[in-house]
Amino acid sequence: MLLGACSGQKKASTAGQESIPTYQIKASYGINVDDPKALVASADYSFVGIVKRETGTSYQNPIPLEQADGTTKKMGEAYTHYTVQVLANLKNKLVTERSIKVTKQGGIREDHSAYDVLAGDSLLKADQAYVFNAYAQADGTLLVSGKNSTVPIKDKPVDAIADSSVVKTYQAAVGTLSAKELEAKQKASDDAQNSQ
């Protein structure tokens, strides 16, 4: 769960976008995002999925920013949208028969001058598999936000993902949750999915 963010430092640009800089945004969390058990306990869903494609960027929470010429312009936080095919459910159940919508906090700024991502996080890549630790949103989409909200699976090809050390780590973390913890999160997730 992300509690707050403030501007951070410049980092290497996104692959394929060498002329557009990427900035890391410092973030504070209410959980230990380096602990897989804390992540899966907090998330509504943990699952293995492969990114099919990026579908666009939306902007929320606009704030006035001073421009080089002294004027101000309102710009919102970027949220990048993707379609993802769920390969395996780790915590709670999502459909596997069709792609789902996932939103990642971060992305290209409204003026296309730079990318903003939370520190320790990165935007998703098409055809890459990840473990997703996601939060159900009122509109039925899933939000992934911050460090380790999406963990790339690089040590195995797609047909051998179940044997990945990353997947095994998150499966073990889900296995440590009590039935009560799982039921409470499933009910909250179902309520959010049914409210759309």
GROMACS .gro file of N, CA and C in nm, residues 121-188:
model
  204
  121ASP      N    1   1.066   0.060  -0.889
  121ASP     CA    2   0.963   0.002  -0.975
  121ASP      C    3   1.001   0.029  -1.121
  122SER      N    4   0.931  -0.033  -1.212
  122SER     CA    5   0.951  -0.006  -1.354
  122SER      C    6   0.821  -0.033  -1.427
  123LEU      N    7   0.809   0.024  -1.545
  123LEU     CA    8   0.692  -0.002  -1.628
  123LEU      C    9   0.700  -0.144  -1.683
  124LEU      N   10   0.586  -0.198  -1.721
  124LEU     CA   11   0.580  -0.335  -1.770
  124LEU      C   12   0.617  -0.342  -1.918
  125LYS      N   13   0.664  -0.459  -1.959
  125LYS     CA   14   0.704  -0.482  -2.098
  125LYS      C   15   0.615  -0.590  -2.159
  126ALA      N   16   0.573  -0.567  -2.282
  126ALA     CA   17   0.492  -0.666  -2.353
  126ALA      C   18   0.569  -0.796  -2.368
  127ASP      N   19   0.496  -0.906  -2.359
  127ASP     CA   20   0.550  -1.042  -2.373
  127ASP      C   21   0.641  -1.083  -2.258
  128GLN      N   22   0.643  -1.007  -2.149
  128GLN     CA   23   0.721  -1.042  -2.030
  128GLN      C   24   0.626  -1.097  -1.924
  129ALA      N   25   0.668  -1.204  -1.856
  129ALA     CA   26   0.589  -1.261  -1.747
  129ALA      C   27   0.633  -1.199  -1.615
  130TYR      N   28   0.537  -1.183  -1.525
  130TYR     CA   29   0.560  -1.122  -1.394
  130TYR      C   30   0.476  -1.194  -1.289
  131VAL      N   31   0.518  -1.182  -1.162
  131VAL     CA   32   0.428  -1.206  -1.050
  131VAL      C   33   0.368  -1.069  -1.019
  132PHE      N   34   0.236  -1.062  -1.016
  132PHE     CA   35   0.163  -0.938  -0.988
  132PHE      C   36   0.108  -0.943  -0.846
  133ASN      N   37   0.126  -0.836  -0.769
  133ASN     CA   38   0.064  -0.819  -0.639
  133ASN      C   39  -0.028  -0.698  -0.654
  134ALA      N   40  -0.157  -0.724  -0.673
  134ALA     CA   41  -0.249  -0.622  -0.722
  134ALA      C   42  -0.362  -0.593  -0.624
  135TYR      N   43  -0.417  -0.473  -0.640
  135TYR     CA   44  -0.528  -0.425  -0.559
  135TYR      C   45  -0.650  -0.401  -0.648
  136ALA      N   46  -0.765  -0.456  -0.608
  136ALA     CA   47  -0.889  -0.438  -0.683
  136ALA      C   48  -0.935  -0.294  -0.672
  137GLN      N   49  -0.978  -0.237  -0.783
  137GLN     CA   50  -1.029  -0.100  -0.787
  137GLN      C   51  -1.180  -0.103  -0.808
  138ALA      N   52  -1.246   0.005  -0.772
  138ALA     CA   53  -1.392   0.012  -0.781
  138ALA      C   54  -1.444  -0.009  -0.923
  139ASP      N   55  -1.362   0.026  -1.024
  139ASP     CA   56  -1.405   0.011  -1.164
  139ASP      C   57  -1.379  -0.129  -1.220
  140GLY      N   58  -1.332  -0.219  -1.135
  140GLY     CA   59  -1.308  -0.357  -1.179
  140GLY      C   60  -1.168  -0.384  -1.229
  141THR      N   61  -1.087  -0.280  -1.244
  141THR     CA   62  -0.948  -0.301  -1.286
  141THR      C   63  -0.863  -0.337  -1.165
  142LEU      N   64  -0.741  -0.374  -1.192
  142LEU     CA   65  -0.645  -0.403  -1.086
  142LEU      C   66  -0.533  -0.302  -1.093
  143LEU      N   67  -0.491  -0.252  -0.976
  143LEU     CA   68  -0.382  -0.155  -0.966
  143LEU      C   69  -0.258  -0.224  -0.911
  144VAL      N   70  -0.145  -0.204  -0.978
  144VAL     CA   71  -0.015  -0.246  -0.927
  144VAL      C   72   0.067  -0.118  -0.912
  145SER      N   73   0.123  -0.101  -0.793
  145SER     CA   74   0.185   0.028  -0.764
  145SER      C   75   0.302   0.010  -0.669
  146GLY      N   76   0.421   0.049  -0.714
  146GLY     CA   77   0.537   0.052  -0.626
  146GLY      C   78   0.628  -0.068  -0.639
  147LYS      N   79   0.734  -0.061  -0.560
  147LYS     CA   80   0.838  -0.163  -0.561
  147LYS      C   81   0.779  -0.301  -0.533
  148ASN      N   82   0.816  -0.398  -0.614
  148ASN     CA   83   0.776  -0.537  -0.604
  148ASN      C   84   0.626  -0.561  -0.623
  149SER      N   85   0.554  -0.461  -0.675
  149SER     CA   86   0.414  -0.486  -0.711
  149SER      C   87   0.408  -0.576  -0.834
  150THR      N   88   0.511  -0.570  -0.916
  150THR     CA   89   0.528  -0.660  -1.029
  150THR      C   90   0.673  -0.706  -1.029
  151VAL      N   91   0.692  -0.837  -1.023
  151VAL     CA   92   0.827  -0.893  -1.016
  151VAL      C   93   0.851  -0.974  -1.143
  152PRO      N   94   0.946  -0.931  -1.227
  152PRO     CA   95   0.969  -1.002  -1.353
  152PRO      C   96   1.019  -1.145  -1.330
  153ILE      N   97   0.974  -1.234  -1.416
  153ILE     CA   98   1.018  -1.374  -1.412
  153ILE      C   99   1.113  -1.391  -1.529
  154LYS      N  100   1.240  -1.393  -1.499
  154LYS     CA  101   1.341  -1.396  -1.605
  154LYS      C  102   1.419  -1.527  -1.610
  155ASP      N  103   1.403  -1.611  -1.506
  155ASP     CA  104   1.487  -1.729  -1.498
  155ASP      C  105   1.429  -1.851  -1.569
  156LYS      N  106   1.308  -1.840  -1.625
  156LYS     CA  107   1.247  -1.954  -1.694
  156LYS      C  108   1.167  -1.906  -1.815
  157PRO      N  109   1.159  -1.989  -1.920
  157PRO     CA  110   1.071  -1.956  -2.032
  157PRO      C  111   0.925  -1.970  -1.988
  158VAL      N  112   0.832  -1.913  -2.063
  158VAL     CA  113   0.690  -1.911  -2.025
  158VAL      C  114   0.636  -2.051  -1.996
  159ASP      N  115   0.676  -2.151  -2.073
  159ASP     CA  116   0.622  -2.285  -2.051
  159ASP      C  117   0.679  -2.354  -1.927
  160ALA      N  118   0.775  -2.292  -1.859
  160ALA     CA  119   0.833  -2.349  -1.737
  160ALA      C  120   0.824  -2.252  -1.619
  161ILE      N  121   0.731  -2.158  -1.625
  161ILE     CA  122   0.721  -2.054  -1.522
  161ILE      C  123   0.696  -2.112  -1.383
  162ALA      N  124   0.620  -2.221  -1.374
  162ALA     CA  125   0.591  -2.279  -1.244
  162ALA      C  126   0.717  -2.318  -1.168
  163ASP      N  127   0.826  -2.343  -1.241
  163ASP     CA  128   0.953  -2.380  -1.178
  163ASP      C  129   1.040  -2.260  -1.146
  164SER      N  130   0.992  -2.140  -1.173
  164SER     CA  131   1.070  -2.019  -1.148
  164SER      C  132   1.090  -1.996  -0.999
  165SER      N  133   1.209  -1.951  -0.963
  165SER     CA  134   1.237  -1.919  -0.822
  165SER      C  135   1.148  -1.805  -0.773
  166VAL      N  136   1.116  -1.710  -0.861
  166VAL     CA  137   1.028  -1.598  -0.823
  166VAL      C  138   0.889  -1.651  -0.791
  167VAL      N  139   0.833  -1.735  -0.876
  167VAL     CA  140   0.700  -1.791  -0.853
  167VAL      C  141   0.699  -1.874  -0.725
  168LYS      N  142   0.800  -1.956  -0.705
  168LYS     CA  143   0.807  -2.039  -0.584
  168LYS      C  144   0.813  -1.953  -0.458
  169THR      N  145   0.885  -1.842  -0.463
  169THR     CA  146   0.894  -1.751  -0.348
  169THR      C  147   0.756  -1.697  -0.313
  170TYR      N  148   0.681  -1.653  -0.413
  170TYR     CA  149   0.549  -1.595  -0.386
  170TYR      C  150   0.444  -1.701  -0.353
  171GLN      N  151   0.456  -1.822  -0.410
  171GLN     CA  152   0.368  -1.931  -0.370
  171GLN      C  153   0.388  -1.964  -0.223
  172ALA      N  154   0.514  -1.969  -0.180
  172ALA     CA  155   0.544  -1.998  -0.040
  172ALA      C  156   0.489  -1.888   0.051
  173ALA      N  157   0.500  -1.764   0.008
  173ALA     CA  158   0.448  -1.652   0.088
  173ALA      C  159   0.296  -1.662   0.103
  174VAL      N  160   0.226  -1.696  -0.004
  174VAL     CA  161   0.080  -1.714   0.004
  174VAL      C  162   0.049  -1.830   0.097
  175GLY      N  163   0.131  -1.935   0.093
  175GLY     CA  164   0.110  -2.052   0.178
  175GLY      C  165   0.120  -2.023   0.327
  176THR      N  166   0.183  -1.912   0.364
  176THR     CA  167   0.195  -1.877   0.506
  176THR      C  168   0.074  -1.801   0.558
  177LEU      N  169  -0.014  -1.757   0.469
  177LEU     CA  170  -0.131  -1.680   0.512
  177LEU      C  171  -0.236  -1.773   0.573
  178SER      N  172  -0.304  -1.724   0.675
  178SER     CA  173  -0.409  -1.803   0.739
  178SER      C  174  -0.534  -1.804   0.651
  179ALA      N  175  -0.619  -1.901   0.675
  179ALA     CA  176  -0.745  -1.910   0.602
  179ALA      C  177  -0.828  -1.784   0.626
  180LYS      N  178  -0.823  -1.730   0.746
  180LYS     CA  179  -0.900  -1.609   0.780
  180LYS      C  180  -0.850  -1.490   0.697
  181GLU      N  181  -0.717  -1.476   0.684
  181GLU     CA  182  -0.661  -1.367   0.603
  181GLU      C  183  -0.704  -1.380   0.457
  182LEU      N  184  -0.699  -1.501   0.405
  182LEU     CA  185  -0.737  -1.524   0.266
  182LEU      C  186  -0.886  -1.498   0.242
  183GLU      N  187  -0.972  -1.543   0.334
  183GLU     CA  188  -1.116  -1.521   0.320
  183GLU      C  189  -1.150  -1.373   0.323
  184ALA      N  190  -1.089  -1.297   0.414
  184ALA     CA  191  -1.117  -1.153   0.426
  184ALA      C  192  -1.078  -1.081   0.298
  185LYS      N  193  -0.962  -1.111   0.243
  185LYS     CA  194  -0.918  -1.046   0.120
  185LYS      C  195  -1.005  -1.088   0.002
  186GLN      N  196  -1.045  -1.215  -0.003
  186GLN     CA  197  -1.130  -1.261  -0.113
  186GLN      C  198  -1.264  -1.190  -0.110
  187LYS      N  199  -1.323  -1.173   0.009
  187LYS     CA  200  -1.452  -1.103   0.020
  187LYS      C  201  -1.438  -0.958  -0.024
  188ALA      N  202  -1.333  -0.889   0.021
  188ALA     CA  203  -1.311  -0.749  -0.019
  188ALA      C  204  -1.290  -0.739  -0.170
   0.00000   0.00000   0.00000
